């Protein structure tokens, strides 16, 4: 099973950025999967069910009703990008992950070569401080590149930068052209592997949180900063932010769970 592949397609980054600037701030729609992210995650539809610009949910049961939205008519560079794909394009969206935001690990459904429908990512604005993990491996996707991502596999994103990350995300039907592109490109997978950082290079969330605790115990100033925060919500937010600044990736649920566990241990020992 192929987890990801950089396809031999490149796009006009400046043109894509110019199209992006044509989207008004009030046209972005908050992402529907609100259980799976923290911070800002929003999108606009360029191809959607019934051509609705505010429908960013790609409904697989209505494949025949996908149509261009009015927003796409503004975006000449995106139209040309989609035109390079010699396969049926179902949905196309711009998805924006705000500065400091994160997408919690999850899986999508029936989005792989084996399923006959795939998801492509074309980064428009991004940063080396954007951590995209697929099946435990970190993938660095650069602006203007085109990547196949097996979205059935667990994946998560952490935007540690101070700018929004925006991808053009395209769902396509697999045809002979697409299969031929993937087959010819797969021969360079050994070269691709050098761009993927092994998961062992970064700790899991529990390991990262334990590492952060070790940092706190060894840093008096940091310990005083944290102990001065009385509000639990603010305390958790600060821990997540300070951890990210030190390259340690965990979320608010991880911190809250650690606090609960520590309280339980204290209660069992002393009460």
Short mmCIF file of C-alpha atoms in Angstrom, two decimals:
data_model
loop_
_atom_site.label_atom_id
_atom_site.label_comp_id
_atom_site.label_asym_id
_atom_site.label_seq_id
_atom_site.Cartn_x
_atom_site.Cartn_y
_atom_site.Cartn_z
CA UNK A 1 0.00 0.00 0.00
CA UNK A 2 1.37 3.37 -1.05
CA UNK A 3 1.09 5.91 1.77
CA UNK A 4 2.14 9.05 -0.11
CA UNK A 5 3.86 10.18 -3.27
CA UNK A 6 5.06 13.49 -4.67
CA UNK A 7 3.70 13.60 -8.21
CA UNK A 8 5.66 15.14 -11.11
CA UNK A 9 3.34 18.15 -11.29
CA UNK A 10 4.24 21.70 -10.31
CA UNK A 11 2.09 24.79 -10.16
CA UNK A 12 2.51 28.56 -10.31
CA UNK A 13 2.89 29.48 -6.63
CA UNK A 14 2.64 33.24 -7.22
CA UNK A 15 -0.51 32.76 -9.26
CA UNK A 16 -2.05 30.50 -6.62
CA UNK A 17 -1.22 33.05 -3.92
CA UNK A 18 -2.82 35.79 -6.02
CA UNK A 19 -5.98 33.69 -6.30
CA UNK A 20 -5.90 33.10 -2.57
CA UNK A 21 -5.92 36.85 -1.96
CA UNK A 22 -9.19 37.10 -3.92
CA UNK A 23 -11.02 35.17 -1.18
CA UNK A 24 -12.64 37.54 1.32
CA UNK A 25 -12.19 36.82 5.02
CA UNK A 26 -15.95 36.29 5.53
CA UNK A 27 -16.07 33.64 2.79
CA UNK A 28 -14.03 31.13 4.79
CA UNK A 29 -16.21 28.49 6.48
CA UNK A 30 -15.24 26.88 9.78
CA UNK A 31 -14.34 23.22 9.26
CA UNK A 32 -17.17 20.84 10.12
CA UNK A 33 -15.03 18.30 12.05
CA UNK A 34 -14.73 20.48 15.15
CA UNK A 35 -13.71 17.50 17.31
CA UNK A 36 -10.54 17.04 15.30
CA UNK A 37 -8.76 20.37 15.59
CA UNK A 38 -7.69 23.18 17.89
CA UNK A 39 -7.44 26.78 16.71
CA UNK A 40 -8.51 27.90 13.23
CA UNK A 41 -9.26 25.36 10.50
CA UNK A 42 -11.48 26.67 7.73
CA UNK A 43 -12.10 26.31 4.02
CA UNK A 44 -13.83 27.45 0.86
CA UNK A 45 -15.19 25.20 -1.86
CA UNK A 46 -14.07 25.51 -5.49
CA UNK A 47 -15.84 22.37 -6.67
CA UNK A 48 -18.63 21.08 -4.46
CA UNK A 49 -22.00 19.36 -4.36
CA UNK A 50 -24.40 21.50 -6.43
CA UNK A 51 -21.63 24.11 -6.89
CA UNK A 52 -22.15 25.62 -3.42
CA UNK A 53 -19.13 27.70 -2.26
CA UNK A 54 -19.92 27.18 1.42
CA UNK A 55 -20.20 23.38 1.18
CA UNK A 56 -16.74 22.21 2.15
CA UNK A 57 -17.89 18.69 3.02
CA UNK A 58 -17.05 16.29 0.12
CA UNK A 59 -20.09 13.99 0.02
CA UNK A 60 -19.12 10.68 -1.70
CA UNK A 61 -22.79 9.75 -2.10
CA UNK A 62 -23.36 12.66 -4.49
CA UNK A 63 -20.43 12.23 -6.84
CA UNK A 64 -22.49 13.05 -9.91
CA UNK A 65 -23.66 16.44 -8.59
CA UNK A 66 -20.22 18.05 -8.16
CA UNK A 67 -19.84 21.34 -10.02
CA UNK A 68 -17.61 24.41 -10.09
CA UNK A 69 -18.53 27.07 -7.53
CA UNK A 70 -18.66 30.81 -8.24
CA UNK A 71 -15.38 31.22 -6.34
CA UNK A 72 -13.52 29.09 -8.86
CA UNK A 73 -14.47 31.47 -11.67
CA UNK A 74 -12.35 34.17 -9.96
CA UNK A 75 -9.29 31.98 -9.63
CA UNK A 76 -7.53 31.59 -12.98
CA UNK A 77 -4.38 29.96 -11.63
CA UNK A 78 -6.37 27.36 -9.69
CA UNK A 79 -8.41 26.62 -12.81
CA UNK A 80 -5.18 26.03 -14.73
CA UNK A 81 -3.88 23.83 -11.92
CA UNK A 82 -7.00 21.67 -12.02
CA UNK A 83 -6.71 21.55 -15.79
CA UNK A 84 -3.36 19.74 -15.48
CA UNK A 85 -5.15 16.77 -13.95
CA UNK A 86 -6.24 14.46 -16.74
CA UNK A 87 -8.67 12.66 -14.47
CA UNK A 88 -12.18 13.42 -13.16
CA UNK A 89 -11.98 16.02 -10.37
CA UNK A 90 -14.76 15.66 -7.84
CA UNK A 91 -14.18 18.13 -5.02
CA UNK A 92 -11.65 20.94 -4.78
CA UNK A 93 -11.21 23.10 -1.70
CA UNK A 94 -8.87 25.60 -0.14
CA UNK A 95 -8.21 24.53 3.45
CA UNK A 96 -6.57 26.94 5.89
CA UNK A 97 -4.91 25.97 9.17
CA UNK A 98 -4.25 29.08 11.23
CA UNK A 99 -1.02 29.99 12.97
CA UNK A 100 -0.54 27.85 16.08
CA UNK A 101 -3.47 25.58 15.15
CA UNK A 102 -3.36 21.79 15.00
CA UNK A 103 -5.38 18.98 13.44
CA UNK A 104 -5.69 16.01 15.78
CA UNK A 105 -4.81 12.59 14.41
CA UNK A 106 -7.68 11.00 12.49
CA UNK A 107 -8.49 8.90 9.44
CA UNK A 108 -10.69 9.67 6.44
CA UNK A 109 -12.80 7.13 4.59
CA UNK A 110 -12.24 5.44 1.21
CA UNK A 111 -9.60 7.87 -0.07
CA UNK A 112 -6.79 5.79 -1.53
CA UNK A 113 -5.65 4.35 -4.85
CA UNK A 114 -7.14 1.04 -3.80
CA UNK A 115 -10.54 2.70 -3.27
CA UNK A 116 -10.56 4.33 -6.71
CA UNK A 117 -10.60 7.89 -5.34
CA UNK A 118 -7.58 9.80 -4.08
CA UNK A 119 -6.81 13.06 -2.30
CA UNK A 120 -4.15 15.41 -3.64
CA UNK A 121 -2.55 18.25 -1.67
CA UNK A 122 -1.04 21.31 -3.33
CA UNK A 123 0.51 23.60 -0.67
CA UNK A 124 0.09 27.30 -1.45
CA UNK A 125 1.34 28.93 1.75
CA UNK A 126 3.32 26.78 4.17
CA UNK A 127 6.42 26.74 6.37
CA UNK A 128 9.11 24.30 7.58
CA UNK A 129 7.41 24.73 10.98
CA UNK A 130 4.31 22.92 9.68
CA UNK A 131 4.47 19.31 10.87
CA UNK A 132 2.35 16.95 8.75
CA UNK A 133 2.43 13.35 9.98
CA UNK A 134 1.03 10.45 7.96
CA UNK A 135 1.03 7.01 9.56
CA UNK A 136 3.70 8.17 12.00
CA UNK A 137 6.01 9.68 9.37
CA UNK A 138 6.66 13.39 8.89
CA UNK A 139 6.16 14.66 5.34
CA UNK A 140 7.44 18.07 4.26
CA UNK A 141 5.32 19.36 1.39
CA UNK A 142 6.59 22.53 -0.27
CA UNK A 143 4.62 25.29 -1.99
CA UNK A 144 3.63 24.43 -5.55
CA UNK A 145 4.21 20.69 -5.20
CA UNK A 146 1.49 18.08 -5.69
CA UNK A 147 1.25 15.17 -3.25
CA UNK A 148 -0.90 12.06 -3.17
CA UNK A 149 -1.86 11.32 0.42
CA UNK A 150 -3.50 8.05 1.45
CA UNK A 151 -6.03 9.71 3.74
CA UNK A 152 -7.25 6.34 5.05
CA UNK A 153 -4.09 6.24 7.15
CA UNK A 154 -3.89 8.15 10.45
CA UNK A 155 -2.67 11.71 9.91
CA UNK A 156 -2.30 14.93 11.89
CA UNK A 157 -0.92 18.45 11.41
CA UNK A 158 0.65 20.96 13.78
CA UNK A 159 1.21 24.49 12.47
CA UNK A 160 3.98 25.80 14.73
CA UNK A 161 4.57 28.83 12.48
CA UNK A 162 3.16 32.35 12.89
CA UNK A 163 1.36 32.30 9.52
CA UNK A 164 -1.58 30.35 8.14
CA UNK A 165 -0.98 27.19 6.12
CA UNK A 166 -3.23 26.93 3.06
CA UNK A 167 -3.49 23.87 0.80
CA UNK A 168 -5.47 23.29 -2.37
CA UNK A 169 -7.04 19.90 -1.61
CA UNK A 170 -8.42 17.93 -4.54
CA UNK A 171 -10.35 14.67 -4.56
CA UNK A 172 -10.01 12.82 -7.87
CA UNK A 173 -11.37 9.67 -9.44
CA UNK A 174 -8.62 7.22 -10.33
CA UNK A 175 -8.31 6.55 -14.08
CA UNK A 176 -5.67 5.12 -16.44
CA UNK A 177 -3.80 8.45 -16.68
CA UNK A 178 -3.52 8.78 -12.92
CA UNK A 179 -2.45 5.16 -12.51
CA UNK A 180 0.26 5.66 -15.15
CA UNK A 181 1.55 8.82 -13.40
CA UNK A 182 1.70 7.02 -10.06
CA UNK A 183 3.39 3.95 -11.56
CA UNK A 184 6.09 5.96 -13.32
CA UNK A 185 6.70 8.17 -10.29
CA UNK A 186 6.88 5.28 -7.83
CA UNK A 187 10.27 4.35 -9.31
CA UNK A 188 11.70 7.38 -7.52
CA UNK A 189 10.38 6.37 -4.08
CA UNK A 190 13.91 5.79 -2.80
CA UNK A 191 14.66 9.45 -3.49
CA UNK A 192 11.39 10.46 -1.89
CA UNK A 193 12.30 8.59 1.29
CA UNK A 194 15.08 11.09 2.03
CA UNK A 195 12.40 13.76 2.41
CA UNK A 196 10.48 11.80 5.05
CA UNK A 197 11.61 12.00 8.64
CA UNK A 198 11.16 8.75 10.59
CA UNK A 199 8.56 8.90 13.30
CA UNK A 200 11.18 7.92 15.87
CA UNK A 201 12.85 11.31 15.31
CA UNK A 202 10.00 12.96 17.21
CA UNK A 203 8.46 11.66 20.44
CA UNK A 204 4.83 10.61 20.79
CA UNK A 205 2.51 12.94 22.71
CA UNK A 206 2.94 11.14 26.09
CA UNK A 207 6.72 11.04 25.63
CA UNK A 208 6.78 14.70 24.60
CA UNK A 209 4.72 15.68 27.65
CA UNK A 210 7.01 13.73 29.97
CA UNK A 211 10.01 15.43 28.34
CA UNK A 212 8.38 18.82 28.92
CA UNK A 213 7.83 17.95 32.60
CA UNK A 214 11.54 17.17 32.87
CA UNK A 215 12.33 20.58 31.34
CA UNK A 216 10.04 22.31 33.86
CA UNK A 217 11.59 20.51 36.84
CA UNK A 218 15.03 21.68 35.72
CA UNK A 219 14.08 25.31 35.00
CA UNK A 220 13.15 27.43 38.04
CA UNK A 221 11.97 30.42 36.01
CA UNK A 222 9.71 28.27 33.83
CA UNK A 223 8.32 26.51 36.89
CA UNK A 224 7.48 29.86 38.51
CA UNK A 225 5.76 31.07 35.35
CA UNK A 226 3.53 28.02 35.31
CA UNK A 227 2.75 27.93 39.02
CA UNK A 228 1.63 31.57 38.86
CA UNK A 229 -1.28 30.67 36.55
CA UNK A 230 -4.35 29.85 38.66
CA UNK A 231 -6.86 29.27 35.84
CA UNK A 232 -6.64 25.66 34.64
CA UNK A 233 -7.65 26.46 31.06
CA UNK A 234 -5.00 29.16 30.75
CA UNK A 235 -2.46 26.85 32.39
CA UNK A 236 -3.17 24.09 29.84
CA UNK A 237 -2.94 26.53 26.92
CA UNK A 238 0.40 27.83 28.21
CA UNK A 239 1.81 24.30 28.59
CA UNK A 240 0.82 23.41 25.01
CA UNK A 241 2.35 26.65 23.65
CA UNK A 242 5.58 26.35 25.66
CA UNK A 243 5.93 22.73 24.60
CA UNK A 244 5.51 23.63 20.92
CA UNK A 245 8.18 26.33 21.27
CA UNK A 246 10.56 23.58 22.38
CA UNK A 247 9.61 21.21 19.55
CA UNK A 248 7.44 19.02 21.81
CA UNK A 249 4.10 18.16 20.27
CA UNK A 250 1.05 17.46 22.46
CA UNK A 251 -2.42 18.97 22.75
CA UNK A 252 -4.71 20.28 25.48
CA UNK A 253 -6.38 16.88 25.91
CA UNK A 254 -2.98 15.31 26.61
CA UNK A 255 -2.23 17.93 29.29
CA UNK A 256 -5.69 17.64 30.88
CA UNK A 257 -5.28 13.85 31.01
CA UNK A 258 -1.90 14.21 32.69
CA UNK A 259 -3.34 16.57 35.30
CA UNK A 260 -6.20 14.16 35.97
CA UNK A 261 -3.81 11.23 36.32
CA UNK A 262 -1.61 13.15 38.76
CA UNK A 263 -4.64 14.11 40.86
CA UNK A 264 -5.80 10.47 40.91
CA UNK A 265 -2.38 9.23 42.05
CA UNK A 266 -2.25 11.90 44.80
CA UNK A 267 -5.79 11.02 45.95
CA UNK A 268 -5.06 7.27 46.11
CA UNK A 269 -1.86 7.90 48.06
CA UNK A 270 -3.10 10.38 50.64
CA UNK A 271 -6.90 10.05 50.98
#
